[in-house]
Coordinates of C-alpha atoms in Angstrom, one line a residue:
M19 CA 57.0 47.1 119.6
S20 CA 60.7 47.4 119.0
P21 CA 63.4 45.4 120.7
N22 CA 65.8 46.4 123.4
P23 CA 69.2 47.6 122.2
V24 CA 70.7 44.6 120.3
D25 CA 73.2 42.5 122.1
I26 CA 76.2 42.0 119.8
L27 CA 78.1 38.7 120.4
D28 CA 81.6 39.4 119.2
A29 CA 84.4 36.8 118.9
S30 CA 87.0 39.6 119.2
Q31 CA 85.6 40.6 122.6
P32 CA 84.3 37.2 123.8
D33 CA 83.5 38.2 127.3
T34 CA 82.3 41.8 126.7
V35 CA 78.6 42.7 126.6
T36 CA 78.2 45.1 123.6
Y37 CA 75.0 46.9 122.6
D38 CA 74.0 48.4 119.2
G39 CA 70.9 49.9 117.6
S40 CA 71.4 47.4 114.7
V41 CA 71.4 43.7 113.9
V42 CA 75.1 43.2 113.1
L43 CA 76.4 40.0 111.6
N44 CA 79.9 39.1 110.3
R45 CA 81.6 36.0 108.9
T46 CA 85.3 35.7 108.0
K47 CA 87.8 33.1 106.9
T48 CA 89.6 31.6 109.8
D49 CA 92.0 28.6 109.8
G50 CA 91.0 27.7 106.2
S51 CA 87.2 27.9 106.7
Y52 CA 84.5 30.5 107.0
K53 CA 83.2 31.1 110.5
N54 CA 80.8 33.5 112.2
V55 CA 82.6 36.1 114.3
K56 CA 79.6 38.4 115.1
S57 CA 76.0 37.5 115.8
S58 CA 73.1 39.5 117.3
L59 CA 70.7 38.7 120.1
V60 CA 67.4 40.6 119.7
T61 CA 65.2 40.7 122.8
F62 CA 61.7 42.1 123.4
T63 CA 60.7 42.8 127.0
N64 CA 57.6 44.2 128.7
I65 CA 55.2 42.2 126.5
P66 CA 51.9 42.7 128.5
W67 CA 50.9 39.7 130.6
K68 CA 47.5 39.6 129.0
A69 CA 48.9 39.5 125.4
T70 CA 47.8 36.4 123.5
G71 CA 49.3 35.7 120.0
C72 CA 52.9 37.1 119.3
M73 CA 54.7 37.4 116.0
L74 CA 58.1 38.4 114.9
K75 CA 58.0 40.8 112.0
F76 CA 61.1 41.4 109.8
T77 CA 61.4 44.3 107.4
V78 CA 64.1 45.3 105.0
P79 CA 63.4 48.8 103.7
K80 CA 64.0 49.8 100.1
S81 CA 67.7 49.9 99.3
T82 CA 69.0 52.3 96.7
S83 CA 72.7 51.3 96.5
Q84 CA 75.0 48.3 96.6
N85 CA 76.0 47.0 100.0
Q86 CA 73.6 49.3 101.8
F87 CA 72.6 46.4 104.1
A88 CA 75.1 43.6 103.4
T89 CA 78.2 42.4 101.7
V90 CA 79.1 38.9 100.4
N91 CA 82.6 38.4 99.1
P92 CA 84.0 38.1 96.5
D93 CA 81.4 39.7 94.1
N94 CA 78.5 40.8 96.3
S95 CA 76.1 38.6 94.3
G96 CA 73.0 37.2 96.1
A97 CA 72.5 38.0 99.7
F98 CA 73.9 37.4 103.2
Q99 CA 71.7 34.8 104.8
S100 CA 71.0 34.5 108.5
D101 CA 69.5 31.8 110.6
I102 CA 67.1 32.9 113.3
W103 CA 66.8 30.9 116.6
L104 CA 64.3 31.2 119.3
V105 CA 66.5 31.2 122.4
E106 CA 66.2 31.2 126.2
P107 CA 64.9 34.7 127.3
D108 CA 67.6 37.2 128.2
P109 CA 65.8 40.2 129.7
L110 CA 69.0 41.8 130.9
N111 CA 70.9 41.4 127.6
R112 CA 73.9 39.8 129.4
A113 CA 74.9 37.3 126.7
T114 CA 78.4 37.3 125.3
W115 CA 80.3 35.3 122.7
N116 CA 81.5 33.0 125.4
T117 CA 78.2 32.8 127.2
P118 CA 75.6 32.7 124.4
P119 CA 71.9 32.0 125.1
K120 CA 70.6 28.4 124.9
K121 CA 69.1 27.7 121.5
N122 CA 65.5 26.3 121.6
Q123 CA 64.4 26.2 118.0
L124 CA 65.5 27.3 114.5
V125 CA 62.4 29.3 113.5
S126 CA 63.4 30.9 110.1
T127 CA 66.0 32.3 107.8
V128 CA 66.2 35.8 106.4
R129 CA 68.4 37.3 103.7
F130 CA 70.0 40.7 103.8
P131 CA 70.3 42.0 100.2
T132 CA 73.6 43.2 98.7
Q133 CA 72.0 44.8 95.7
P134 CA 69.3 47.5 95.5
Q135 CA 65.8 46.1 95.9
D136 CA 62.3 47.2 96.9
K137 CA 61.0 47.0 100.5
F138 CA 60.5 43.5 101.8
E139 CA 58.4 42.6 104.8
T140 CA 57.4 39.3 106.3
Y141 CA 56.5 37.6 109.5
I142 CA 59.2 35.0 110.4
W143 CA 57.8 33.6 113.6
S144 CA 54.5 33.3 115.4
G145 CA 53.3 31.6 118.5
V146 CA 51.7 32.1 121.9
C147 CA 53.1 35.0 123.9
P148 CA 55.4 34.2 126.8
Y149 CA 53.5 33.5 130.0
V150 CA 53.9 35.9 132.9
D151 CA 52.1 35.4 136.2
P152 CA 50.7 38.8 137.0
H153 CA 50.9 38.1 140.8
T154 CA 54.7 37.8 140.7
H155 CA 55.2 41.4 139.6
Y156 CA 58.0 40.2 137.2
P157 CA 59.7 43.5 136.3
Y158 CA 60.3 42.8 132.7
G159 CA 56.9 41.6 131.6
G160 CA 56.8 38.9 128.9
V161 CA 60.2 38.3 127.3
L162 CA 61.1 36.9 123.8
S163 CA 64.7 36.5 122.6
F164 CA 65.9 35.6 119.1
L165 CA 69.5 35.0 118.0
F166 CA 70.6 36.0 114.5
E167 CA 73.7 34.3 113.1
G168 CA 75.1 33.7 109.6
S169 CA 73.9 30.4 108.0
D170 CA 76.7 27.9 108.1
W171 CA 76.1 26.6 104.6
Q172 CA 77.1 29.9 103.0
Q173 CA 80.8 29.5 103.0
L174 CA 81.7 33.0 101.9
A175 CA 83.0 36.0 103.8
G176 CA 80.2 38.6 104.4
S177 CA 78.5 40.9 106.8
A178 CA 75.1 42.5 107.4
K179 CA 73.8 45.5 109.4
L180 CA 70.2 46.6 109.7
Y181 CA 69.1 49.4 112.0
N182 CA 66.0 48.9 114.2
S183 CA 63.5 51.6 114.5
I184 CA 59.7 51.9 114.7
G185 CA 58.1 54.7 112.7
G186 CA 61.4 55.6 111.0
K187 CA 62.7 54.6 107.6
S188 CA 64.5 51.5 108.6
V189 CA 62.6 48.8 110.4
G190 CA 64.4 45.6 111.2
D191 CA 62.7 43.5 113.8
A192 CA 59.4 44.2 115.6
A193 CA 57.2 42.1 117.9
V194 CA 53.4 42.3 117.3
Y195 CA 51.0 41.1 120.0
F196 CA 47.3 41.1 120.7
P197 CA 46.0 42.8 123.8
D198 CA 43.5 41.0 126.0
A199 CA 41.5 44.3 125.9
I200 CA 37.8 43.9 126.4
K201 CA 34.7 41.8 126.4
S202 CA 31.9 43.0 124.2
R203 CA 29.2 42.0 121.7
L204 CA 31.9 40.4 119.4
P205 CA 31.4 36.9 118.0
A206 CA 31.5 34.2 120.7
G207 CA 31.1 36.9 123.3
G208 CA 34.6 38.2 122.7
A209 CA 35.9 35.0 124.3
F210 CA 38.8 34.8 121.8
L211 CA 40.3 38.0 123.4
G212 CA 41.0 36.1 126.7
T213 CA 42.1 32.7 125.5
G214 CA 45.8 33.1 125.2
R215 CA 46.7 32.4 128.8
K216 CA 45.5 28.9 129.1
G217 CA 46.8 27.9 125.7
E218 CA 50.2 29.3 126.6
T219 CA 50.4 27.7 130.0
D220 CA 49.5 24.3 128.6
L221 CA 51.9 24.7 125.7
Q222 CA 54.9 25.7 127.9
S223 CA 54.3 22.9 130.4
T224 CA 53.8 20.1 127.8
S225 CA 54.1 20.7 124.1
M226 CA 57.0 23.2 124.1
A227 CA 59.2 20.5 125.7
R228 CA 58.6 18.1 122.9
C229 CA 57.8 20.5 120.0
E230 CA 54.7 18.6 119.0
S231 CA 51.1 19.8 119.8
I232 CA 48.4 17.6 121.3
T233 CA 46.6 17.5 117.9
G234 CA 49.9 16.9 116.0
E235 CA 50.7 13.8 118.1
R236 CA 47.2 12.4 117.7
E237 CA 47.3 12.9 114.0
L238 CA 50.7 11.2 113.6
V239 CA 49.6 8.2 115.7
T240 CA 46.4 8.0 113.5
L241 CA 48.5 8.2 110.3
A242 CA 50.6 5.2 111.4
R243 CA 47.6 3.2 112.2
E244 CA 45.9 4.1 108.9
L245 CA 48.9 3.1 106.9
R246 CA 49.1 -0.2 108.7
A247 CA 45.4 -0.9 107.8
R248 CA 45.6 0.4 104.2
Y249 CA 48.8 -1.4 103.2
P250 CA 49.0 -4.5 105.5
E251 CA 51.3 -6.2 102.9
L252 CA 53.9 -3.5 103.4
Q253 CA 54.5 -4.1 107.0
P254 CA 58.2 -4.4 107.7
H255 CA 58.2 -8.0 108.8
G256 CA 61.8 -9.2 108.9
H257 CA 63.1 -5.8 107.7
A258 CA 64.5 -2.9 109.7
F259 CA 62.1 0.0 109.2
T260 CA 63.6 3.4 108.5
T261 CA 61.9 6.8 108.5
Y262 CA 63.6 9.8 106.9
A263 CA 63.4 13.4 108.3
N264 CA 64.7 16.8 107.6
L265 CA 67.0 18.1 110.4
Y266 CA 64.5 20.5 112.0
P267 CA 63.3 20.0 115.6
R268 CA 59.5 19.7 114.9
V269 CA 60.1 17.5 111.8
V270 CA 62.3 15.1 113.7
Q271 CA 59.8 15.0 116.6
S272 CA 57.0 14.2 114.2
A273 CA 59.1 11.4 112.7
R274 CA 59.8 10.0 116.2
I275 CA 56.1 9.9 117.1
F276 CA 55.1 8.2 113.8
T277 CA 57.9 5.6 113.9
Q278 CA 57.2 4.7 117.6
E279 CA 53.7 3.8 116.6
Y280 CA 54.3 2.2 113.2
A281 CA 57.5 0.3 114.0
P282 CA 58.7 0.6 117.6
D283 CA 62.0 -1.0 116.8
G284 CA 62.7 1.1 113.7
S285 CA 65.0 4.1 113.3
I286 CA 65.1 7.6 111.7
L287 CA 67.7 8.8 109.3
V288 CA 68.0 12.6 109.9
I289 CA 69.2 14.6 106.9
N290 CA 71.1 17.8 107.5
S291 CA 70.0 19.8 104.4
T292 CA 72.6 22.6 105.1
S293 CA 75.6 20.3 105.0
P294 CA 77.8 20.9 101.9
K295 CA 77.3 17.2 101.1
A296 CA 73.6 17.8 100.8
F297 CA 73.8 19.8 97.6
G298 CA 70.8 18.6 95.6
N299 CA 70.8 15.5 97.8
S300 CA 68.4 16.1 100.7
L301 CA 64.8 16.6 101.7
A302 CA 65.2 20.4 101.4
P303 CA 67.5 21.1 98.5
S304 CA 66.5 24.8 98.4
D305 CA 68.3 25.3 101.8
L306 CA 71.6 25.5 99.9
C307 CA 70.4 27.7 97.1
P308 CA 71.1 31.5 97.2
L309 CA 68.6 32.0 94.4
Y310 CA 65.7 30.6 96.4
H311 CA 63.6 33.3 97.9
D312 CA 60.2 32.7 99.3
S313 CA 58.3 36.0 98.9
A314 CA 55.2 34.5 100.7
G315 CA 53.3 35.9 97.7
A316 CA 53.5 39.3 99.5
A317 CA 52.3 41.4 96.5
E318 CA 49.4 39.1 95.6
V319 CA 48.3 38.5 99.2
G320 CA 48.5 42.3 99.8
I321 CA 46.1 43.0 96.9
W322 CA 43.6 40.3 98.1
S323 CA 43.9 41.4 101.7
S324 CA 43.0 45.0 100.7
I325 CA 39.8 43.6 99.2
Y326 CA 38.5 41.0 101.8
L327 CA 39.8 42.3 105.1
P328 CA 38.3 45.8 105.4
P329 CA 34.6 44.7 105.4
I330 CA 35.3 42.1 108.2
T331 CA 37.3 44.6 110.2
A332 CA 34.6 47.2 109.9
Y333 CA 32.0 44.7 111.0
L334 CA 33.9 43.6 114.1
N335 CA 34.7 47.2 115.1
S336 CA 31.0 48.0 114.8
L337 CA 30.3 45.6 117.6
I338 CA 32.8 47.1 120.1
F339 CA 31.9 49.4 122.9
G340 CA 35.0 51.0 124.3
N341 CA 38.3 52.6 123.3
V342 CA 39.6 49.6 121.2
T343 CA 39.8 49.4 117.4
F344 CA 41.0 46.4 115.4
N345 CA 43.0 47.0 112.2
T346 CA 43.2 44.7 109.2
M347 CA 46.5 43.2 110.4
D348 CA 44.9 42.2 113.7
V349 CA 41.9 40.6 112.0
S350 CA 44.0 38.8 109.4
L351 CA 45.6 36.8 112.2
F352 CA 42.3 35.6 113.8
P353 CA 41.9 32.6 111.5
Y354 CA 45.6 31.8 111.9
L355 CA 45.2 31.8 115.7
C356 CA 42.1 29.7 115.3
G357 CA 44.1 26.9 113.8
F358 CA 47.1 27.1 116.0
E359 CA 45.2 27.3 119.3
S360 CA 42.9 24.5 118.3
S361 CA 45.9 22.4 117.5
I362 CA 47.9 23.3 120.5
L363 CA 45.1 22.5 123.0
G364 CA 43.5 19.7 121.0
L365 CA 40.1 21.6 120.9
E366 CA 37.7 19.4 119.0
N367 CA 35.2 22.3 118.7
G368 CA 37.8 24.8 117.8
S369 CA 39.3 27.8 119.5
P370 CA 37.1 30.9 120.2
F371 CA 39.1 32.6 117.4
C372 CA 37.3 30.2 115.0
H373 CA 34.0 32.0 115.7
T374 CA 35.2 35.4 114.6
F375 CA 34.7 34.7 110.9
A376 CA 31.7 33.3 109.1
E377 CA 32.3 30.3 106.8
T378 CA 32.4 32.4 103.6
R379 CA 34.9 34.8 105.2
F380 CA 37.1 31.8 106.2
R381 CA 37.2 30.9 102.5
H382 CA 38.5 34.4 101.8
Y383 CA 41.3 33.8 104.3
E384 CA 41.9 30.4 102.7
Y385 CA 42.3 32.0 99.3
A386 CA 44.9 34.4 100.8
Q387 CA 46.8 31.3 101.8
D388 CA 46.4 29.8 98.3
L389 CA 48.0 33.0 97.0
R390 CA 50.8 32.8 99.6
Y391 CA 51.9 29.4 98.6
Y392 CA 51.1 29.6 94.9
Y393 CA 53.3 32.7 94.4
G394 CA 55.7 32.1 97.3
N395 CA 57.1 28.6 96.5
G396 CA 54.4 27.0 94.3
P397 CA 53.6 27.0 90.6
G398 CA 53.6 30.8 90.3
S399 CA 57.0 31.3 91.9
F400 CA 59.1 30.5 88.9
G401 CA 62.5 29.1 90.0
N402 CA 61.2 28.3 93.5
S403 CA 59.0 25.6 92.1
T404 CA 62.0 23.7 90.7
F405 CA 64.1 22.9 93.7
M406 CA 62.4 19.7 94.7
L407 CA 62.9 18.1 91.2
P408 CA 66.1 16.3 92.2
L409 CA 64.2 14.6 95.1
L410 CA 61.2 13.9 92.7
R411 CA 63.6 12.3 90.2
S412 CA 65.0 10.0 92.9
V413 CA 61.5 9.0 94.0
A414 CA 60.5 8.2 90.3
S415 CA 63.7 6.1 90.0
L416 CA 62.8 4.2 93.2
L417 CA 59.3 3.6 91.8
V418 CA 60.7 2.1 88.6
Q419 CA 63.2 -0.1 90.5
G420 CA 60.5 -1.4 92.8
P421 CA 60.5 -2.4 96.5
Q422 CA 63.8 -4.3 96.3
S423 CA 65.6 -1.0 95.8
L424 CA 64.7 0.4 99.2
P425 CA 63.5 -2.0 101.9
P426 CA 61.1 -1.8 103.6
P427 CA 58.5 -1.3 100.8
L428 CA 56.7 1.5 102.7
T429 CA 59.0 4.6 102.7
V430 CA 58.0 7.6 104.8
A431 CA 59.8 11.0 104.8
F432 CA 59.0 14.1 106.9
L433 CA 59.5 17.6 105.5
N434 CA 58.7 21.2 106.3
D435 CA 55.6 22.9 104.7
G436 CA 57.7 24.9 102.3
Q437 CA 59.2 21.7 100.8
V438 CA 55.7 20.1 100.6
S439 CA 54.5 23.2 98.7
Q440 CA 57.5 23.0 96.3
L441 CA 57.1 19.3 95.7
V442 CA 53.3 19.5 95.0
S443 CA 53.9 22.2 92.4
E444 CA 56.3 19.8 90.5
I445 CA 54.5 16.4 90.5
G446 CA 52.3 17.2 87.5
V447 CA 48.9 17.5 89.1
F448 CA 48.4 21.2 88.8
D449 CA 49.9 21.7 85.3
H450 CA 46.4 22.8 84.1
V451 CA 45.8 25.4 86.7
Q452 CA 45.5 29.0 85.5
P453 CA 47.5 31.6 87.5
L454 CA 45.6 32.7 90.6
D455 CA 44.0 36.1 90.3
P456 CA 44.8 38.3 93.4
N457 CA 41.6 40.4 92.7
R458 CA 39.1 37.6 93.0
D459 CA 38.7 34.0 94.3
M460 CA 38.9 31.8 91.2
N461 CA 37.6 28.7 93.0
S462 CA 40.7 26.9 91.7
T463 CA 41.5 23.3 92.2
Y464 CA 44.8 24.6 93.7
R465 CA 43.8 24.7 97.5
A466 CA 46.9 25.0 99.7
S467 CA 44.8 23.9 102.7
R468 CA 44.3 20.5 101.1
F469 CA 48.0 19.6 101.3
V470 CA 49.9 22.3 103.3
N471 CA 48.1 21.6 106.6
M472 CA 49.1 20.3 110.0
R473 CA 49.5 16.8 108.7
G474 CA 49.7 17.3 105.0
T475 CA 50.7 14.2 103.0
V476 CA 51.9 13.6 99.5
A477 CA 51.8 9.9 98.6
F478 CA 53.2 8.0 95.6
E479 CA 51.4 4.6 95.4
R480 CA 53.1 1.9 93.2
L481 CA 50.3 -0.3 91.8
A482 CA 50.8 -3.8 90.3
C483 CA 48.2 -4.8 87.7
G484 CA 49.5 -8.1 86.2
A485 CA 52.9 -7.4 84.7
A486 CA 52.3 -3.7 84.5
R487 CA 53.3 -1.1 87.1
Y488 CA 51.6 2.2 87.7
V489 CA 52.0 5.2 90.1
R490 CA 49.0 7.0 91.6
L491 CA 49.4 10.3 93.4
R492 CA 47.4 11.2 96.5
L493 CA 47.3 14.5 98.4
N494 CA 45.9 14.0 101.9
D495 CA 44.4 10.7 100.7
A496 CA 42.5 12.3 97.8
V497 CA 43.6 11.0 94.3
Y498 CA 45.1 13.8 92.1
P499 CA 45.6 12.6 88.5
V500 CA 48.8 13.6 86.7
V501 CA 47.4 16.0 84.1
S502 CA 49.4 14.5 81.1
C503 CA 49.3 10.8 82.2
N504 CA 46.3 9.4 84.0
D505 CA 44.9 6.6 81.8
G506 CA 45.9 3.8 84.2
P507 CA 43.8 2.1 86.9
G508 CA 42.4 4.6 89.3
K509 CA 43.7 7.6 87.4
S510 CA 47.2 6.3 87.7
C511 CA 50.2 6.7 85.3
E512 CA 52.5 3.9 84.1
V513 CA 55.6 4.1 86.2
E514 CA 58.2 4.3 83.5
E515 CA 56.2 6.9 81.7
Y516 CA 56.0 9.0 84.8
A517 CA 59.8 8.7 85.3
R518 CA 60.2 10.0 81.7
L519 CA 57.9 12.9 82.4
V520 CA 59.8 13.9 85.6
D521 CA 63.1 13.8 83.7
K522 CA 61.6 15.9 80.9
W523 CA 60.3 18.5 83.5
Y524 CA 63.7 18.6 85.2
R525 CA 65.6 19.2 81.9
A526 CA 63.1 21.9 80.8
T527 CA 64.1 23.9 83.9
G528 CA 67.8 24.1 82.9
G529 CA 68.9 21.8 85.8
F530 CA 69.3 22.2 89.5
V531 CA 72.8 23.7 89.5
A532 CA 71.9 26.6 87.3
N533 CA 68.6 27.4 89.2
C534 CA 70.2 27.0 92.6
G535 CA 73.1 29.5 92.0
N536 CA 75.3 28.1 94.8
P537 CA 78.9 29.2 94.1
N538 CA 80.2 26.6 96.5
A539 CA 78.8 23.7 94.5
I540 CA 81.5 21.1 94.0
T541 CA 80.2 20.0 90.6
E542 CA 78.6 21.6 87.5
R543 CA 76.9 18.2 86.7
D544 CA 73.5 17.2 87.9
P545 CA 73.6 16.2 91.6
V546 CA 72.8 12.6 92.5
T547 CA 70.1 12.2 95.2
D548 CA 71.1 9.0 97.0
F549 CA 70.7 9.8 100.7
W550 CA 68.0 7.1 100.7
T551 CA 70.7 4.4 100.7
S552 CA 73.8 6.2 101.8
G553 CA 73.7 5.3 105.5
E554 CA 75.2 7.5 108.2
I555 CA 77.7 10.2 107.1
E556 CA 79.2 12.5 109.7
G557 CA 77.8 16.0 109.5
F558 CA 75.2 15.0 106.9
I559 CA 73.2 12.0 107.9
S560 CA 72.7 10.7 111.4
R561 CA 70.6 7.8 112.8
I562 CA 68.2 7.8 115.7
Q563 CA 67.3 4.4 117.0
M564 CA 63.9 4.0 118.6

């Protein structure tokens, strides 16, 4: 379904409601700095009350000329980047520049190209559809609103405009939902078709308020207890305990839950990765890099999806009596909803969506996710797999220096899944992996589900064996040897040798500045990643005390 006419929030008409058929964005130089002067509110109404899972789809059609969709001054290199916020629903489209909608959550970023490129399509948000009590006869049905505005870090003048239409050549934003259509002979008695209401009601009354699911909270508390038991000597006795977190609502909330359990009197240093001071010096360095573009492995996932999804779709449709037919896009989301509904509601036996695929079919879906991360921001994504090297170099340096460099001796940082995927591709444990084949499941040791999951962890253990010091890497508790250095105890690598390897990998990429491509970088030298010990810095690092 397409959105309502787009509500343009215009600084030059701050109290006027303006509609357009396009997403329109603009940023100009004002009083010595670049500021947004136009943003766009995209609202979807009349989402059926029986709809279950909802997704926001973003498509940039093929562009054949420069500046067809965006401009970025002075040279139109790169793209105009927009942040996308989930905001309070605005069914009547009454927001203005002076009365903008309340922001709930930053859900994604998208880039509007300035140069010719092929069609690009991705899903930028997914969740449970908005709840509507059918007995209230709410005239607008379910409502979802999203605010598009230029990313603050991109300190350049620029603009973007993308027309919305369904079935036409240009397709900007579209909402996709699953109807609660029928009950039939489908797996689990078709129960998955009617599960969205309860999950959504519970989510809105509890988890949405605190950003963390029931399962997520339980896993974080368990993680804190496991670390206390596994490393009792690293307890912060006599030391102030500090956790680090990327400035993103769910990430900060995760850090809060963990810290409250592990060290109730501790604190959290929150790193704003889009601050100009964060260039190469944050938990998400790619956030300031115009050359970073996560394709989500669209080409490779598309090939594999065309192989594994049609037989499953045909089988499910053969079980249906009635005027309903699933397409491959519908079916591809069932395993996705299996995981999210199970997590949201804390279902130990899994969501009914989990019964729509046989185990072997779930592996096919899992391989699609392997392709998504491998080619989106993992080892097969070329430059995308280099952006966490500044952070990795700083970790290697801390390991060489030892616990005295960063009290307390247990250091915990919370990141987004994209950064975890980037980091895992750089630590040396998958250097032997052959490129994943989109035409067949290679049964590779690269399994995204083993580290990019709801509580994925990457651990660097510093081991002391006499006078020698080693580092051992663990992904979700399993030991993964560094391919070129694993002759130490427990498949570990000598600490200083690992630091030398990391520095070698970094220099082989050409350096962060060249790969990032940020014209606003204040230095051409290698950035220094020192946020670990910098303390609070206005606009960059803030502290939350438990």
